Amino acid sequence: VDLTGKVAFQGERGAYSEEASLQFFGLKVDLKPCKTLPEVFRCVEKDEASSGVVPVENSIEGSVNQTYDLLLDTSLKVCGEIDLRIVHCLIANQETNIKGVKRVYSHPQALAQCRGFLDQYGFELIPFYDTAGSVRFVKENRLLDAAAVAGSRAAEIYGMKVLARGIEDVPDNFTRFFVLSKHEAQATGNDKTSIIFSAKHVPGVLHSALEEFAVRGINLTKIESRPTRVKVWEYNFYLDFEGHQNEEKCREALKGLRMKTSFIKVLGSYPKSK
Amino acid sequence: VDLTGKVAFQGERGAYSEEASLQFFGLKVDLKPCKTLPEVFRCVEKDEASSGVVPVENSIEGSVNQTYDLLLDTSLKVCGEIDLRIVHCLIANQETNIKGVKRVYSHPQALAQCRGFLDQYGFELIPFYDTAGSVRFVKENRLLDAAAVAGSRAAEIYGMKVLARGIEDVPDNFTRFFVLSKHEAQATGNDKTSIIFSAKHVPGVLHSALEEFAVRGINLTKIESRPTRVKVWEYNFYLDFEGHQNEEKCREALKGLRMKTSFIKVLGSYPKSK
């Protein structure tokens, strides 16, 4: 992974995707915000950025399905993963203190995740399309009796004040991102590999496919099926397993899988997130 | 399923969840909009509604993960499923024609799904937290040079005009919903069953679990894994299969699965959607 080049991410400045990018690439990286997920892919494909960061399992921003649809078509490789702990903050203008807050703006899911805290104060909750965007909105409209729920990065970016930190009800809230680039990641001895494969919709087909991993003692870390709406009775499976595609037993498992399925694409091998 | 009682759904009046409810229960049903998914569950649990409709695989509204978290805790049963074809419409005030539209409001994912159509006209796209809510916003603020993207039901509810119908780029856009109630659905001979089970994170565990279905020729229609963040190294699996839990071979498979897993919950058996 090129740690010095430009990194494209989807969302507003201050979005959780930006926090994820900083966590992986360090604070000095040159970031390029993109409006949409397809734009992130395009930027990296056209060398306008050397890497891209996209959400894959996400309860607030972005769409897992859209990311996987784009991964199906791209020539880019998954070369890293990021697990970002989501820490919601209550953010307001510098002049505002918590007693002066009447209304709170944020993405409906972020508001829902902070329900316990927000209900204590009896704030009016106002849904907004985006977490970081709601901070910008409160700032740009100089709303002194309002606050927004977003990550602390959004407060930094927009010069706003954090009134309360870690206000989510369930503290164990993580979002997972993929790092994309034109280059494969080298094996580190502690890697994962992500693949997509298709199989006919007949009993036992998945059981038979997974045998290739079970008999070789390869651990699966994620599996998901999605109907391919284009071909009725055919399914796409999204599978992550431990190991690098260049390791002997992984290569053998992928070879075995190829014989049993109609389509297979290796998205990439990458070091496990810490 | 009680087709005459009140039906709770999540979202604003005119939301796609409301369309799904009407598709399943018929146009005369008494609908109760709820602000959040937990509220839908609570309404049915407290007999304020006889059924609830919640999204399970959804690219626009609601959250699959939240639905599954709530299903884990509830005593309600899944007694039906709905596949709703998402047809996006461009909706405006009665006085507005398409040439007068400058700005278009909707949920970012709905706007993204209609990109091809919207770009032709060069509209300014403005993200909003909700599809049906964006129609209400354009109406209540009497925005005559704006439109919203939502389902046709939202136009009906708010007395607005459909300027264009079926404007999504990918026509095969479906969202899946569960119907919840206090009662199990009877076997019809063409059923599905949804379960959640947990298993330790060791190689081969999923392969071994799926064997119970493969050897009995039971077809799987969905599988998804999610880490249980409370217990590290333990996974929850969301599995749908063809057949009713009262059928002999399904009962046997569930019995076998119980021996191999640390936790299993049958969410319900229900007739397949048409």
XYZ file of C-alpha atoms in Angstrom:
548
model
C 0.000 0.000 0.000
C 1.254 3.455 -0.954
C 1.120 5.440 2.294
C 2.262 8.697 0.689
C -0.154 9.221 -2.222
C -3.584 10.792 -2.278
C -6.479 8.876 -0.658
C -10.055 9.122 -1.969
C -12.979 8.537 0.405
C -16.749 8.877 0.098
C -18.599 11.502 2.064
C -18.249 15.033 3.401
C -15.101 16.305 5.104
C -15.260 15.020 8.682
C -17.229 11.863 7.810
C -16.463 8.577 9.536
C -14.876 7.439 6.238
C -12.347 10.245 6.675
C -11.621 9.101 10.244
C -11.063 5.587 8.901
C -8.652 6.907 6.250
C -6.642 8.805 8.870
C -6.540 5.755 11.154
C -5.018 3.665 8.348
C -2.796 6.148 6.501
C -1.794 8.485 9.334
C -2.636 12.114 9.928
C -0.406 13.571 7.203
C -2.107 11.866 4.264
C -3.572 13.950 1.443
C -7.334 13.265 1.416
C -9.759 13.649 -1.452
C -13.479 13.648 -0.515
C -15.796 12.164 -3.189
C -19.564 12.581 -3.381
C -20.327 8.993 -4.332
C -18.825 5.524 -4.067
C -18.455 5.136 -7.874
C -16.401 8.356 -7.815
C -13.970 6.824 -5.290
C -13.418 3.842 -7.580
C -13.021 6.085 -10.649
C -10.458 8.311 -8.903
C -8.212 5.365 -8.117
C -8.729 3.717 -11.506
C -7.701 6.962 -13.243
C -4.700 7.554 -10.938
C -6.207 10.721 -9.461
C -5.690 9.002 -6.103
C -3.343 6.150 -5.243
C -5.796 4.545 -2.794
C -9.491 4.591 -1.952
C -11.348 3.846 1.275
C -14.880 2.390 1.020
C -17.319 1.063 3.658
C -18.203 -2.637 3.517
C -20.099 -3.255 6.761
C -21.651 -0.044 7.851
C -24.568 0.962 10.026
C -24.522 4.690 9.225
C -22.939 5.872 5.999
C -22.623 4.283 2.609
C -24.031 1.015 1.414
C -22.442 -2.387 1.624
C -24.355 -3.642 -1.393
C -23.224 -0.778 -3.580
C -19.588 -1.342 -2.590
C -19.823 -5.019 -3.482
C -21.514 -4.246 -6.805
C -18.627 -1.902 -7.639
C -16.029 -4.450 -6.490
C -17.552 -6.954 -8.910
C -16.729 -4.734 -11.900
C -13.479 -2.990 -10.940
C -9.933 -3.995 -11.724
C -8.796 -2.501 -8.380
C -7.586 -4.769 -5.582
C -8.573 -4.831 -1.929
C -5.209 -4.304 -0.226
C -6.232 -3.405 3.333
C -9.076 -3.389 5.846
C -9.935 -0.928 8.618
C -12.146 -1.495 11.659
C -13.230 1.912 12.898
C -14.758 2.256 16.348
C -17.667 4.688 15.913
C -17.600 7.309 18.697
C -20.520 9.712 18.395
C -20.112 13.252 19.741
C -22.615 16.023 20.415
C -21.204 18.993 18.468
C -22.234 22.656 18.523
C -21.044 26.185 17.803
C -18.376 27.562 20.180
C -20.904 29.896 21.899
C -23.367 27.091 22.679
C -23.440 25.072 25.886
C -25.474 21.914 26.399
C -28.239 23.682 28.354
C -28.856 25.977 25.402
C -29.456 23.111 22.965
C -33.074 22.561 21.893
C -32.723 20.661 18.615
C -30.235 17.992 17.511
C -29.528 17.180 13.854
C -27.988 13.997 12.473
C -28.458 10.912 10.347
C -31.516 8.981 11.662
C -29.371 5.949 12.506
C -26.857 8.032 14.460
C -29.735 9.652 16.406
C -31.180 6.184 17.089
C -27.797 4.959 18.364
C -27.659 7.820 20.902
C -31.324 7.628 21.943
C -30.603 7.010 25.636
C -28.363 10.070 25.986
C -30.491 12.388 23.831
C -33.776 11.479 25.555
C -32.371 12.496 28.961
C -32.211 16.076 27.758
C -35.525 16.060 25.903
C -33.958 17.446 22.708
C -36.053 17.634 19.570
C -34.414 15.215 17.106
C -34.214 16.298 13.468
C -33.146 13.771 10.852
C -30.455 14.885 8.409
C -28.975 12.972 5.466
C -25.438 12.808 6.823
C -23.566 13.030 10.169
C -20.708 15.371 9.175
C -23.095 17.338 6.951
C -25.305 18.054 9.968
C -22.327 19.679 11.754
C -21.671 21.862 8.714
C -25.385 22.784 8.593
C -25.444 23.871 12.271
C -22.295 25.925 11.663
C -23.215 27.557 8.358
C -26.667 28.545 9.591
C -25.238 29.807 12.911
C -27.809 27.744 14.835
C -26.911 28.591 18.446
C -29.737 26.576 20.031
C -28.946 23.420 18.048
C -26.307 20.694 17.957
C -25.355 17.798 15.687
C -24.278 14.192 16.253
C -21.125 13.151 14.354
C -17.541 11.995 14.847
C -15.022 14.268 16.582
C -13.219 14.760 13.256
C -16.212 16.767 12.008
C -15.840 19.150 14.989
C -12.128 19.658 14.156
C -12.759 20.237 10.449
C -15.496 22.817 10.994
C -13.994 24.467 14.102
C -16.895 23.440 16.300
C -17.099 22.429 19.956
C -17.588 18.909 21.323
C -20.241 19.167 24.072
C -20.192 15.440 24.891
C -18.146 12.512 23.610
C -19.038 8.804 23.334
C -22.780 9.367 23.644
C -23.826 6.135 21.870
C -25.948 3.638 23.831
C -24.072 0.574 22.603
C -20.358 1.208 22.993
C -19.271 -1.649 20.721
C -20.110 0.032 17.432
C -17.620 -0.677 14.637
C -17.657 0.004 10.912
C -15.475 -1.925 8.484
C -13.777 -0.387 5.440
C -11.734 -1.748 2.543
C -8.614 -0.020 1.217
C -8.410 -0.192 -2.592
C -5.484 0.304 -4.940
C -4.015 -0.962 -8.200
C -1.515 -3.141 -6.354
C -1.805 -6.436 -4.481
C -0.671 -6.455 -0.842
C 2.246 -8.726 0.033
C 1.708 -11.647 2.406
C 2.491 -10.748 6.046
C 1.655 -14.076 7.703
C -1.487 -12.580 9.263
C -3.739 -11.914 6.290
C -7.279 -12.276 5.064
C -8.632 -12.806 1.561
C -11.986 -11.623 0.171
C -13.708 -13.328 -2.748
C -17.041 -13.305 -4.583
C -18.353 -16.467 -6.187
C -21.591 -17.540 -7.845
C -23.344 -20.851 -7.570
C -26.526 -22.424 -8.825
C -29.404 -22.476 -6.386
C -29.503 -26.215 -5.563
C -29.415 -27.924 -2.165
C -25.917 -28.638 -0.879
C -24.024 -26.348 -3.261
C -22.769 -24.021 -0.524
C -21.971 -26.929 1.778
C -19.895 -28.476 -1.008
C -18.125 -25.162 -1.731
C -17.202 -24.606 1.911
C -15.738 -28.116 2.081
C -12.703 -26.769 0.201
C -11.937 -24.535 3.176
C -13.028 -26.921 5.959
C -10.798 -29.817 4.834
C -7.770 -27.500 4.739
C -8.468 -25.976 8.172
C -9.017 -22.497 6.710
C -11.072 -20.239 8.967
C -13.942 -18.230 7.435
C -14.507 -14.752 8.865
C -17.512 -13.634 6.804
C -20.107 -15.132 4.537
C -23.054 -13.504 2.870
C -25.384 -14.517 0.062
C -27.185 -12.187 -2.307
C -29.519 -13.224 -5.092
C -28.143 -12.122 -8.486
C -31.302 -10.485 -9.750
C -30.091 -10.801 -13.324
C -30.052 -14.596 -13.272
C -32.946 -16.063 -11.333
C -31.923 -19.063 -9.189
C -28.321 -17.989 -9.029
C -26.648 -16.566 -5.945
C -23.532 -14.491 -5.306
C -21.589 -15.358 -2.171
C -19.276 -12.878 -0.448
C -16.666 -14.800 1.494
C -13.692 -13.708 3.627
C -11.201 -16.236 4.934
C -7.953 -16.193 6.888
C -4.768 -16.491 4.832
C -3.181 -14.940 1.732
C -4.121 -16.143 -1.762
C -0.446 -16.951 -2.401
C -0.289 -19.407 0.523
C -0.318 -23.034 -0.582
C -3.503 -24.150 1.203
C -5.445 -21.047 0.132
C -4.353 -21.539 -3.491
C -5.529 -25.153 -3.316
C -8.877 -24.160 -1.771
C -9.465 -21.529 -4.491
C -8.558 -24.103 -7.165
C -11.078 -26.546 -5.686
C -13.726 -23.835 -5.486
C -13.192 -22.908 -9.137
C -14.200 -26.435 -10.164
C -17.480 -26.233 -8.229
C -18.733 -22.740 -9.108
C -19.746 -20.857 -12.234
C -17.904 -17.619 -11.354
C -15.218 -16.587 -8.914
C -13.393 -13.291 -8.387
C -10.614 -12.781 -5.842
C -11.022 -9.199 -4.594
C -7.666 -9.236 -2.823
C -5.553 -10.425 0.099
C -4.606 -7.955 2.823
C -3.227 -7.748 6.371
C -5.875 -8.195 9.071
C -6.913 -4.978 10.791
C -5.513 -4.530 14.299
C -51.845 -13.802 9.590
C -54.625 -11.456 10.714
C -55.520 -9.511 7.577
C -58.073 -7.297 9.318
C -56.167 -5.812 12.296
C -53.931 -2.772 12.465
C -50.497 -2.941 10.777
C -47.482 -1.038 12.139
C -44.677 -0.002 9.764
C -41.559 2.124 10.134
C -41.255 5.422 8.315
C -43.317 8.382 7.177
C -46.701 8.014 5.487
C -45.978 7.165 1.855
C -42.713 5.335 2.603
C -41.786 2.173 0.707
C -42.578 0.246 3.932
C -46.152 1.477 3.593
C -46.272 0.296 -0.034
C -45.025 -3.107 1.132
C -47.753 -3.265 3.804
C -50.455 -2.459 1.249
C -49.072 -5.056 -1.167
C -49.348 -7.752 1.505
C -52.480 -6.774 3.448
C -54.542 -5.087 0.731
C -55.588 -1.484 0.305
C -58.199 -1.439 3.085
C -55.841 -2.237 5.946
C -55.548 0.166 8.891
C -51.927 1.405 8.913
C -49.968 2.790 11.840
C -46.726 4.662 10.941
C -43.956 4.365 13.578
C -40.876 6.575 13.836
C -38.430 3.772 14.623
C -38.055 0.034 14.165
C -38.141 -0.675 17.945
C -41.508 1.130 18.020
C -42.913 -1.276 15.391
C -41.904 -4.248 17.548
C -43.305 -2.641 20.718
C -46.666 -1.876 19.051
C -47.188 -5.500 18.084
C -45.886 -6.846 21.396
C -48.361 -4.605 23.289
C -51.290 -5.451 20.959
C -51.525 -1.881 19.652
C -51.179 -3.471 16.216
C -51.845 -7.063 15.196
C -48.943 -7.145 12.684
C -45.765 -5.269 11.907
C -43.818 -4.836 8.649
C -40.020 -4.391 8.889
C -37.289 -4.234 6.207
C -34.696 -7.028 6.190
C -32.784 -6.482 2.957
C -33.012 -2.872 2.044
C -30.974 -0.472 0.000
C -32.813 2.719 0.962
C -34.786 2.817 4.193
C -34.232 1.096 7.506
C -31.396 -1.113 8.551
C -31.113 -4.845 8.150
C -28.791 -5.123 11.132
C -31.153 -3.282 13.434
C -34.060 -5.518 12.368
C -32.026 -8.642 13.091
C -30.895 -7.296 16.473
C -34.535 -6.702 17.383
C -35.577 -10.143 16.087
C -32.989 -11.692 18.398
C -34.766 -10.306 21.483
C -38.458 -10.331 20.561
C -41.063 -12.997 21.258
C -42.809 -12.089 17.978
C -42.787 -14.523 15.053
C -41.941 -13.911 11.422
C -45.158 -15.034 9.701
C -44.754 -13.555 6.219
C -42.319 -12.031 3.721
C -42.804 -9.349 1.083
C -40.632 -8.615 -1.946
C -41.365 -5.055 -3.016
C -40.265 -3.839 -6.421
C -38.895 -0.309 -5.831
C -40.279 2.067 -8.487
C -38.909 5.581 -8.023
C -41.008 8.528 -9.205
C -40.205 12.201 -9.705
C -42.866 13.994 -7.646
C -43.756 17.688 -7.496
C -46.520 20.149 -6.636
C -49.540 20.146 -8.969
C -48.498 23.500 -10.542
C -44.983 22.299 -11.415
C -43.975 20.745 -14.717
C -40.676 19.008 -15.371
C -39.165 22.005 -17.193
C -39.694 24.156 -14.116
C -37.744 21.833 -11.825
C -34.317 23.086 -10.741
C -33.637 21.092 -7.555
C -34.474 17.488 -6.610
C -34.662 16.259 -2.993
C -34.433 12.656 -1.793
C -32.476 10.100 0.196
C -28.901 9.978 -1.195
C -29.281 6.335 -2.192
C -32.526 7.015 -4.078
C -30.824 9.917 -5.916
C -27.888 7.638 -6.739
C -30.245 4.984 -8.116
C -31.797 7.535 -10.524
C -28.528 9.211 -11.522
C -28.900 8.490 -15.248
C -32.353 10.075 -15.477
C -31.601 13.034 -13.190
C -28.317 13.926 -14.915
C -30.075 14.303 -18.293
C -31.964 17.280 -16.916
C -29.029 18.782 -15.035
C -31.025 19.087 -11.777
C -29.253 20.133 -8.610
C -29.477 17.108 -6.288
C -30.137 17.771 -2.605
C -29.808 14.920 -0.126
C -32.658 14.447 2.350
C -32.970 11.919 5.164
C -35.997 10.111 3.748
C -37.780 9.561 0.396
C -41.408 10.144 1.462
C -40.273 12.925 3.809
C -38.715 14.767 0.860
C -42.124 14.813 -0.883
C -43.734 16.252 2.246
C -40.943 18.861 2.444
C -41.467 20.016 -1.168
C -45.215 20.239 -0.517
C -45.172 21.938 2.891
C -42.655 24.568 1.756
C -44.553 25.113 -1.526
C -41.338 24.669 -3.514
C -42.584 25.144 -7.075
C -39.153 24.852 -8.720
C -38.282 21.614 -6.906
C -39.246 17.947 -6.972
C -38.626 14.835 -4.867
C -37.807 11.202 -5.626
C -40.018 8.674 -3.814
C -42.596 5.931 -4.409
C -45.921 6.759 -6.080
C -47.697 6.145 -2.747
C -46.051 9.299 -1.378
C -47.581 11.331 -4.240
C -51.046 9.941 -3.426
C -50.739 10.566 0.316
C -49.621 14.171 -0.080
C -51.776 15.015 -3.113
C -48.754 15.646 -5.308
C -48.129 15.057 -9.029
C -46.005 12.285 -10.535
C -43.845 13.943 -13.235
C -42.081 10.710 -14.226
C -42.426 7.104 -13.111
C -39.829 4.295 -13.007
C -36.840 6.631 -13.265
C -34.329 4.235 -11.622
C -31.272 3.208 -13.665
C -31.379 -0.449 -12.622
C -34.932 -1.687 -13.034
C -34.489 -4.828 -10.906
C -34.515 -3.107 -7.531
C -36.304 -5.095 -4.812
C -36.552 -4.651 -1.060
C -37.498 -7.514 1.241
C -39.682 -7.154 4.327
C -40.762 -9.468 7.143
C -44.308 -9.552 8.500
C -44.355 -9.992 12.294
C -47.121 -11.098 14.639
C -47.746 -13.074 17.816
C -48.887 -16.115 15.834
C -47.040 -18.756 13.821
C -48.041 -19.137 10.175
C -49.496 -22.515 9.150
C -47.624 -24.673 6.650
C -48.791 -24.129 3.056
C -46.461 -26.524 1.234
C -44.486 -23.598 -0.225
C -42.801 -22.070 2.817
C -39.523 -20.698 4.083
C -38.039 -20.666 7.565
C -35.676 -18.054 9.056
C -33.308 -18.847 11.906
C -30.384 -17.267 13.774
C -27.673 -19.453 15.260
C -24.303 -18.885 16.898
C -21.160 -20.896 16.489
C -17.602 -20.757 17.706
C -15.094 -19.275 15.314
C -13.195 -22.432 14.314
C -12.470 -23.830 10.845
C -15.196 -26.095 9.474
C -17.943 -25.136 11.943
C -20.204 -23.586 9.298
C -19.513 -26.418 6.863
C -20.532 -28.902 9.538
C -23.678 -26.925 10.399
C -24.793 -26.726 6.770
C -24.352 -30.483 6.422
C -27.643 -30.898 8.325
C -29.435 -29.174 5.448
C -27.362 -30.580 2.577
C -27.878 -34.264 3.514
C -31.642 -33.721 3.688
C -31.806 -31.884 0.342
C -33.021 -28.661 1.973
C -32.372 -25.592 -0.159
C -30.829 -22.524 1.503
C -32.057 -19.135 0.244
C -29.967 -16.789 2.395
C -26.936 -16.921 4.624
C -25.146 -14.137 6.399
C -22.599 -14.014 9.195
C -22.115 -11.222 11.694
C -19.565 -11.124 14.464
C -21.253 -11.010 17.892
C -19.273 -8.099 19.259
C -20.131 -9.115 22.816
C -18.308 -12.443 22.593
C -15.102 -12.196 20.620
C -14.553 -15.204 18.327
C -18.215 -16.039 18.150
C -20.404 -15.465 15.103
C -24.148 -15.162 14.539
C -25.452 -16.714 11.334
C -28.695 -15.615 9.706
C -30.061 -18.469 7.645
C -33.205 -18.879 5.530
C -34.156 -22.245 4.065
C -37.046 -23.702 2.075
C -39.644 -25.616 4.069
C -41.750 -25.194 7.228
C -40.290 -25.947 10.667
C -43.103 -28.487 11.226
C -42.074 -30.547 8.182
C -40.268 -33.746 9.136
C -36.961 -33.073 7.328
C -36.769 -29.466 8.566
C -37.438 -30.602 12.152
C -34.652 -33.162 11.829
C -32.225 -30.590 10.388
C -32.962 -28.133 13.215
C -32.478 -30.939 15.757
C -29.102 -31.768 14.215
C -28.113 -28.103 14.149
C -28.982 -27.725 17.847
C -26.363 -30.364 18.715
C -23.650 -28.469 16.817
C -24.256 -24.873 17.878
C -24.248 -22.878 21.106
C -27.443 -20.925 20.358
C -30.322 -21.228 17.925
C -33.535 -19.230 17.525
C -36.239 -20.022 14.977
C -37.645 -16.647 13.903
C -40.574 -18.234 12.104
C -41.867 -20.169 9.100
C -43.950 -18.366 6.477
C -45.295 -18.682 2.924
C -42.795 -17.648 0.238
C -43.478 -14.255 -1.313
C -44.982 -14.358 -4.813
